[in-house]
CSV table of C-alpha atoms in Angstrom, one decimal:
chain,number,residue,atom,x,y,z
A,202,UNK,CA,14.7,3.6,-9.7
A,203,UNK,CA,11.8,5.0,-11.7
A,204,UNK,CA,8.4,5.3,-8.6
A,205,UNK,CA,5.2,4.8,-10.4
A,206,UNK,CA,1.7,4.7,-8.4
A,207,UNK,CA,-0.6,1.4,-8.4
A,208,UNK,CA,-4.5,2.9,-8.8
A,209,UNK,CA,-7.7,0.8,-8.6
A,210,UNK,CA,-9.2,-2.2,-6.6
A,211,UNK,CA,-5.5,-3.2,-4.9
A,212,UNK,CA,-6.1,-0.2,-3.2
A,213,UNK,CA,-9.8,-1.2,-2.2
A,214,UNK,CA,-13.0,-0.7,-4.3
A,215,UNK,CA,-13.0,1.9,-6.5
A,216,UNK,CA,-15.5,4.0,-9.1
A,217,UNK,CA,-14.2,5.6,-12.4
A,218,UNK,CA,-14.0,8.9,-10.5
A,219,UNK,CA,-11.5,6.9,-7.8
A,220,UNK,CA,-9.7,5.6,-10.9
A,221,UNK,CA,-9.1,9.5,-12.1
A,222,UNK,CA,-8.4,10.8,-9.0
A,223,UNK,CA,-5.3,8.6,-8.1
A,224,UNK,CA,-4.3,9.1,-11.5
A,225,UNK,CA,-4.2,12.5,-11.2
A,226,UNK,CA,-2.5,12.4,-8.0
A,227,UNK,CA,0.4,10.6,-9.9
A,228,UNK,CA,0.7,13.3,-12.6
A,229,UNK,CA,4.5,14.1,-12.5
A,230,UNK,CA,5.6,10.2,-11.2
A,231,UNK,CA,6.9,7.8,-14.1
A,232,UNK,CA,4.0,5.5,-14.0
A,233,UNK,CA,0.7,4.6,-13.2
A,234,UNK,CA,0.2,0.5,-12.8
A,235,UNK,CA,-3.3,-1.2,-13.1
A,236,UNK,CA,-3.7,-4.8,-11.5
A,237,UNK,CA,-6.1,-7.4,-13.3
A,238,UNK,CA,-8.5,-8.3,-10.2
A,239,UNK,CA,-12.3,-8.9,-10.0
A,240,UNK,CA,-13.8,-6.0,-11.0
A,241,UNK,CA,-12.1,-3.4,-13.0
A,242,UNK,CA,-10.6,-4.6,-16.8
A,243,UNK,CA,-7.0,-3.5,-16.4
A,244,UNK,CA,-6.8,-2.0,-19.4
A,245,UNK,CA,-9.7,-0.4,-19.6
A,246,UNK,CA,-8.5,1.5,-15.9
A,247,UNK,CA,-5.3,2.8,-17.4
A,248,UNK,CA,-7.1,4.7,-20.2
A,249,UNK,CA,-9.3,6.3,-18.1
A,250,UNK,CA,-6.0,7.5,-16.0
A,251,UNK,CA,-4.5,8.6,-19.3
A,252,UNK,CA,-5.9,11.5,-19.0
A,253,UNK,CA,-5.3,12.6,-15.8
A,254,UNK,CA,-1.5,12.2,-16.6
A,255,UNK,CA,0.1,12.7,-19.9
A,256,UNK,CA,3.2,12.1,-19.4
A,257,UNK,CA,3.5,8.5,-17.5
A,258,UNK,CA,4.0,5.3,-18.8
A,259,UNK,CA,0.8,3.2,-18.4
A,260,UNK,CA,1.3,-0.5,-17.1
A,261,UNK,CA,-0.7,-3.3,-16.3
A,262,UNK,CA,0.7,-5.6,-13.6
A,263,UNK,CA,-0.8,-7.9,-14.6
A,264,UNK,CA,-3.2,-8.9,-16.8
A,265,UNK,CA,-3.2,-12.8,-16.5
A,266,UNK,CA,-3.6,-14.6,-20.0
A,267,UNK,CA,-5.4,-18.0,-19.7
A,268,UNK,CA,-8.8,-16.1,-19.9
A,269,UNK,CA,-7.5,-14.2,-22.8
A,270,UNK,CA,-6.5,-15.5,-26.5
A,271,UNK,CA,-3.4,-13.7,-27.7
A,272,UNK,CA,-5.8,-12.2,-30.4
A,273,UNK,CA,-8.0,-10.9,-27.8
A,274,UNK,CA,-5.0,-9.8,-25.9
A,275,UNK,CA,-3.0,-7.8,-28.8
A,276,UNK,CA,-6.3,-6.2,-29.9
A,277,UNK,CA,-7.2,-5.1,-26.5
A,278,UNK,CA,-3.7,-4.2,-25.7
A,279,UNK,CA,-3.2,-2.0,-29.1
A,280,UNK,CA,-6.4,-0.1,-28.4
A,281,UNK,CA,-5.4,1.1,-25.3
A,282,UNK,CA,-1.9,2.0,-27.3
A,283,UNK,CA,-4.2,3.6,-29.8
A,284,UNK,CA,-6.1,5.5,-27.2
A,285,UNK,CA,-2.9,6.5,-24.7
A,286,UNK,CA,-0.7,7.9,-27.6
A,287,UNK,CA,1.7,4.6,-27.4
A,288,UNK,CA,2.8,4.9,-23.4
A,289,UNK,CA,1.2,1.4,-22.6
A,290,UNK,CA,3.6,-1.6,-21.0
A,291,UNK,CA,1.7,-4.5,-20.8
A,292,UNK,CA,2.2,-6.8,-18.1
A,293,UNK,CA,1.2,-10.5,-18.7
A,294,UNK,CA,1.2,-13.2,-15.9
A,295,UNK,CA,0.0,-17.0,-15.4
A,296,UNK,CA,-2.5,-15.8,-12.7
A,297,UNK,CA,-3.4,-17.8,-9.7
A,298,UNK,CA,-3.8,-21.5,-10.3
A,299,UNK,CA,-6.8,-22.0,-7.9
A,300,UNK,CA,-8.7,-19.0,-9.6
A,301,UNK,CA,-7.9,-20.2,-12.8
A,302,UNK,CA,-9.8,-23.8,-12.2
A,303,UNK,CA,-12.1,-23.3,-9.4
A,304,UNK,CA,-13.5,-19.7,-11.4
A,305,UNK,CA,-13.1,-20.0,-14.8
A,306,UNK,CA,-12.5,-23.9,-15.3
A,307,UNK,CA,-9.4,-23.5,-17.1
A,308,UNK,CA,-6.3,-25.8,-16.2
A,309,UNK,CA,-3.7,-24.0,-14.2
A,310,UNK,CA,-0.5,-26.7,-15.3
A,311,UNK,CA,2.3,-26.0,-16.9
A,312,UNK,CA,2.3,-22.1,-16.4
A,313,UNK,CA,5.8,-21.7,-17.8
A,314,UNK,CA,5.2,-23.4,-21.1
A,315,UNK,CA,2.1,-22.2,-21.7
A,316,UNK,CA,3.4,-18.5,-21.3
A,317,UNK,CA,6.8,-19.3,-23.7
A,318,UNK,CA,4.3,-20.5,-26.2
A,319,UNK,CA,2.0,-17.3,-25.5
A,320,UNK,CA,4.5,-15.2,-25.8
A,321,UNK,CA,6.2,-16.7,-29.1
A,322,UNK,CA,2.5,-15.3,-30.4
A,323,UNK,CA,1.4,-12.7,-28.9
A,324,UNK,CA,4.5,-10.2,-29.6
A,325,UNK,CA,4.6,-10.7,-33.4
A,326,UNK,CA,1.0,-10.0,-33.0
A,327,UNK,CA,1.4,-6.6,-31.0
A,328,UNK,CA,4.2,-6.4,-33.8
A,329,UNK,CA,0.8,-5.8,-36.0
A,330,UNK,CA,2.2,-9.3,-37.7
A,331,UNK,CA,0.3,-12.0,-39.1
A,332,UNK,CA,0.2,-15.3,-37.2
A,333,UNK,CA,-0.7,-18.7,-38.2
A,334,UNK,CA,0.3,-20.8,-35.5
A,335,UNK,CA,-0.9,-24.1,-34.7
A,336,UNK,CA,0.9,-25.2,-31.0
A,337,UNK,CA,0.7,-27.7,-28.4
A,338,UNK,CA,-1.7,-25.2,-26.2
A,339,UNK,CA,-2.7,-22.6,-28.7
A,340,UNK,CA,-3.8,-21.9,-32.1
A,341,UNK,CA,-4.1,-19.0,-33.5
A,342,UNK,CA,-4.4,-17.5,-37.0
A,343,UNK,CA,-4.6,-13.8,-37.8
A,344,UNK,CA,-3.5,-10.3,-36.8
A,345,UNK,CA,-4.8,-7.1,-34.8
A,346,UNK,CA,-2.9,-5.0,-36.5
A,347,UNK,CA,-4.0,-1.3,-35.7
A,348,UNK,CA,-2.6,1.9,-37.6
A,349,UNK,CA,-0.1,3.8,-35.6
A,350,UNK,CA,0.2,1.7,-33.0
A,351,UNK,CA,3.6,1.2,-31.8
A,352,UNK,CA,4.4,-2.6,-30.1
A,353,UNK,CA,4.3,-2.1,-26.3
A,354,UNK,CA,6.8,-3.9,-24.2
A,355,UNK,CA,5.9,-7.1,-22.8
A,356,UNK,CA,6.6,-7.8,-19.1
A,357,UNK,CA,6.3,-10.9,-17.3
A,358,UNK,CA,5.1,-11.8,-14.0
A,359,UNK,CA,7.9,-14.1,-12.8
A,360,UNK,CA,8.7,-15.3,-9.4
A,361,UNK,CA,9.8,-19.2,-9.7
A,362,UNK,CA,13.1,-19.5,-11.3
A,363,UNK,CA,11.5,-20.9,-14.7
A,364,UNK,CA,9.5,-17.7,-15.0
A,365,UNK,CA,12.3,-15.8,-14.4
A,366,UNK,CA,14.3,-17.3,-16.7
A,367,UNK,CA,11.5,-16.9,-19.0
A,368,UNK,CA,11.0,-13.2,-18.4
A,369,UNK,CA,14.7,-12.6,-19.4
A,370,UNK,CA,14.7,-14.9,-22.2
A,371,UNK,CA,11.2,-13.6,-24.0
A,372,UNK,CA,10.0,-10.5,-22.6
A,373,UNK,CA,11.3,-7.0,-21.6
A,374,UNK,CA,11.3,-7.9,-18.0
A,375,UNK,CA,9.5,-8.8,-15.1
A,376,UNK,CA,6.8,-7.7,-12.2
A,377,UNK,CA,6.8,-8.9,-8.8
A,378,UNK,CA,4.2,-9.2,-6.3
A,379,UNK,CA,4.6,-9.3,-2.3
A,380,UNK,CA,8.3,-10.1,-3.2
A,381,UNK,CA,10.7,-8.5,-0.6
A,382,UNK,CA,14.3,-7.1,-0.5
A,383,UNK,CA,15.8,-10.1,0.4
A,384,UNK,CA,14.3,-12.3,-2.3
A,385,UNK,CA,14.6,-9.5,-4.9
A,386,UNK,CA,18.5,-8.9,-4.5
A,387,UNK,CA,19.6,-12.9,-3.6
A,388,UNK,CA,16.6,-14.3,-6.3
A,389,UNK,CA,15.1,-12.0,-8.8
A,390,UNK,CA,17.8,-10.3,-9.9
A,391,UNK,CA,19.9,-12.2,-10.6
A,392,UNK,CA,18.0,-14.7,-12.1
A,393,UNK,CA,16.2,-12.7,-14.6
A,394,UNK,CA,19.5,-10.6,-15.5
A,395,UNK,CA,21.5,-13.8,-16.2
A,396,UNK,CA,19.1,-15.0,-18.7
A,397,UNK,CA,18.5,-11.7,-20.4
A,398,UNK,CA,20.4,-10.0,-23.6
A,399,UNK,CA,20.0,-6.9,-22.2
A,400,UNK,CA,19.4,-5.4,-18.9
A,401,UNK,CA,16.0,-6.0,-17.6
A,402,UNK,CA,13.2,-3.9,-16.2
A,403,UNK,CA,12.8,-5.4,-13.0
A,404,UNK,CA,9.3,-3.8,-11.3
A,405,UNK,CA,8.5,-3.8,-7.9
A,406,UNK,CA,4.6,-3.8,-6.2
A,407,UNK,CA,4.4,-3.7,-2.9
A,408,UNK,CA,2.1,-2.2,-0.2
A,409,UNK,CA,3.3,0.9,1.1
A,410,UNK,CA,2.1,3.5,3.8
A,411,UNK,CA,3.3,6.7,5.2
A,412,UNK,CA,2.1,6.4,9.0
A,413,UNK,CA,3.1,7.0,13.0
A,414,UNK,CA,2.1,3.5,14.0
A,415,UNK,CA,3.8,0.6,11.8
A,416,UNK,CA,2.7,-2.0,13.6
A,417,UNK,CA,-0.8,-1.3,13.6
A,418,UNK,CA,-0.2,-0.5,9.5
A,419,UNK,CA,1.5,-3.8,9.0
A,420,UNK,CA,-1.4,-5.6,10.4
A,421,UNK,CA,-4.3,-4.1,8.8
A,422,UNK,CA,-2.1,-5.0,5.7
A,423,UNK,CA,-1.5,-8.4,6.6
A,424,UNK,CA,-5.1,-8.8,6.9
A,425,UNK,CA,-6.2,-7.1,3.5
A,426,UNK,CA,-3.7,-9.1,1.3
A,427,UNK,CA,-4.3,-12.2,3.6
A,428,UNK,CA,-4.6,-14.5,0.3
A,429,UNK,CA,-1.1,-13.6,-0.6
A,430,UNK,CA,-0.5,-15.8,1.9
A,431,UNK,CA,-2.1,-18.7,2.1
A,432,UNK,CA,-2.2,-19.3,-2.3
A,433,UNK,CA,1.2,-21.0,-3.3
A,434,UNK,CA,2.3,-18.6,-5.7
A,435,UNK,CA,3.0,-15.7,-3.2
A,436,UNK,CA,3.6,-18.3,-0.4
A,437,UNK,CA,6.6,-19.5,-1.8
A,438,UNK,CA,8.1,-16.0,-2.3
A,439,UNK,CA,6.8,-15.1,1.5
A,440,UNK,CA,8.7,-18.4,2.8
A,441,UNK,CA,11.8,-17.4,0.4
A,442,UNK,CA,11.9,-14.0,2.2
A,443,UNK,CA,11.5,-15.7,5.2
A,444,UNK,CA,8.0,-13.8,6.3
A,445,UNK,CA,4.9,-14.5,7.8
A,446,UNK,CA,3.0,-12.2,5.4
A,447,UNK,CA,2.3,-9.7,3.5
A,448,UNK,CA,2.7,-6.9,6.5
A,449,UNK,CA,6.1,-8.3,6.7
A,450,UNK,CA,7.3,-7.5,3.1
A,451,UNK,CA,5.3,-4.2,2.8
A,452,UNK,CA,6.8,-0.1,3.3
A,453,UNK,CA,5.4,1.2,6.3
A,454,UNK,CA,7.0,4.5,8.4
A,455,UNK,CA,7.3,7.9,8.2
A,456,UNK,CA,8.6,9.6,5.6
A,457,UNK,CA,12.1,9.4,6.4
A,458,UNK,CA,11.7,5.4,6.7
A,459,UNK,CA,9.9,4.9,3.8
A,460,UNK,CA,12.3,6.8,1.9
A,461,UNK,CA,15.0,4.7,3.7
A,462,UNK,CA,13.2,1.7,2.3
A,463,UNK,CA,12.6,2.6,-1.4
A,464,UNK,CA,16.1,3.5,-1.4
A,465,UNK,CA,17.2,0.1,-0.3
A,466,UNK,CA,15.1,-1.2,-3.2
A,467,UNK,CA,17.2,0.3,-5.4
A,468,UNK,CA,20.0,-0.7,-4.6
A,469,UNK,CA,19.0,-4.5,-4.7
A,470,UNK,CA,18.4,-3.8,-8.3
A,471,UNK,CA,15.0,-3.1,-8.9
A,472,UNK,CA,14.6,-0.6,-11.8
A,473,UNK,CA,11.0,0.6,-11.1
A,474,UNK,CA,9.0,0.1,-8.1
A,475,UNK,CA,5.0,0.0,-8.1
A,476,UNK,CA,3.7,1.5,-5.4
A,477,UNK,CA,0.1,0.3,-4.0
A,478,UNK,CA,-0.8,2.9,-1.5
A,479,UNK,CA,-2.8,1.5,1.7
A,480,UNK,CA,-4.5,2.8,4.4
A,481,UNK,CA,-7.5,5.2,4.9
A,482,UNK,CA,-8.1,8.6,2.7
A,483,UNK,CA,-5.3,10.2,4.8
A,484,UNK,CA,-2.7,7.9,5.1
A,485,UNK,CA,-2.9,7.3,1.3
A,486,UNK,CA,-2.8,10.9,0.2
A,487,UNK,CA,0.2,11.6,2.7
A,488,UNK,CA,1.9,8.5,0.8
A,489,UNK,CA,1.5,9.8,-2.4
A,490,UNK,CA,2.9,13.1,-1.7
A,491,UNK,CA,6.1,11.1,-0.1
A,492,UNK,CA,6.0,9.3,-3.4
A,493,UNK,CA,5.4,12.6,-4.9
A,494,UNK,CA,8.3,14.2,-3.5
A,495,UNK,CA,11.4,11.2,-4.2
A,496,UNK,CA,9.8,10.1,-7.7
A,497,UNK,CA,8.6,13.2,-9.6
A,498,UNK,CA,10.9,13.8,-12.2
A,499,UNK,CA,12.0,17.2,-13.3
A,500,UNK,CA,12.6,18.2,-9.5
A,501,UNK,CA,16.0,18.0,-8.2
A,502,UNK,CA,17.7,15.1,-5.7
A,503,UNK,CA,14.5,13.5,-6.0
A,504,UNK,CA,15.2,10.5,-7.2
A,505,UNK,CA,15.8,7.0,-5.5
């Protein structure tokens, strides 16, 4: 299991000096991940990190596409390919229905044909292909073709068994948020590897913290993710685990725990986790140097 680093506002607010400094503490993981939220463009984060690391895959998890044209998308998506030297994965998602209408006014139905139609568009377009395509949600005619851009792989935020199927039917793979063990190995998994070709990337984000006092971690999680449980898109999954919240789902202990726990991830099949470091300065700089120490690659027996 490849251990990338989340960096930005999951994490809590953050300036453009926060966004490079968790970057660079990530130099030597497999990936740095950048979450669409309120503030900070998603893409826009993970070229600032490129820097800071030039070796990881850069991946957004996710960038949700009903505010975003594909043509927007694939041009925004092929200049941070430009920019990076072609190490971007781009993680798409539905995003959260109640955002979607009550902030922007967009409708929120029918996420999982919308994103089968968005799809069928948007990777000939990051192919640097012309489009001309007049569908029951979208239209769309043109290209955003830029030179020496290579087409990044397309992952999909799936968590219902539509989406799933989805993800293994039209993209490279999926990300999960707030999605446990349980539900990963008896849900995810197997879903999204039955409907694929080939095996999946199946990617992992979850709160995680190195610390002496779990329960006091979990709840101070369960408090800053409190949406995740009360929206239905991550209450379903929470229910499915058979949680009460986010505290519940997240990696909390010492090192030798949390260890314990990625390793557990692996073997229900997740191919990459996503790790969103919580806690306070020093709690999440002693979890990136556990991170640090099973992910790197290049050092030896340290990987999960």
């Amino acid at each position: 299991m490849r251990i990338g680093i989340m960096i930005g506002e999951v994490r809590g607010p953050a300036t453009a000096d926060d966004l490079r400094a968790q970057a660079a503490a990530a130099d030597g993981l497999a990936a740095v991940w950048s979450a669409q939220a309120l503030g900070w463009d998603a893409l826009t984060a993970l070229v600032l990190a490129a820097g800071q690391t030039p070796t990881a895959e850069l991946g957004t998890a996710v960038v949700p596409v009903r505010q975003r044209h594909p043509l927007t998308l694939a041009g925004q998506a092929l200049s941070a390919q430009a920019a990076t030297g072609n190490r971007l994965t781009l993680g798409i998602g539905a995003g959260i229905g109640a955002m979607l209408t009550g902030m922007y006014g967009l409708a929120a139905d029918r996420p999982v044909a919308y994103l089968r139609e968005y799809l069928s568009v948007l990777r000939p377009l990051l192919r640097g292909e012309q489009v001309e395509h007049h569908g029951e949600m979208i239209t769309a005619v043109g290209t955003a073709a830029i030179p020496g851009t290579e087409p990044p792989p397309v992952l999909l935020a799936a968590l219902g068994e539509r989406m799933l199927r989805l993800a293994g039917e039209a993209a490279d793979g999926t990300v999960t948020w707030m999605a446990g063990r349980r539900t990963l190995e008896t849900h995810v998994v197997p879903l999204i590897t039955a409907a694929a070709a080939s095996p999946p990337r199946i990617v992992a984000g979850l709160p995680v913290t190195v610390t002496a006092d779990v329960d006091d971690a979990r709840e101070r999680i369960a408090r800053y993710y409190g949406m995740a449980a009360r929206v239905p898109e991550y209450r379903a999954t929470l229910d499915r685990e058979g949680v009460a919240g986010p505290g519940d789902v997240a990696l909390a202990g010492d090192e030798s725990a949390v260890a314990r726990q990625l390793g557990l991830l692996a073997e229900a099949g997740v191919t990459d986790f996503a790790a969103a470091p919580f806690g306070t300065v020093a709690e999440q700089a002693r979890t990136v140097r556990l991170l640090r120490a099973v992910g790197a690659p290049g050092v030896p027996d340290n990987r999960v």
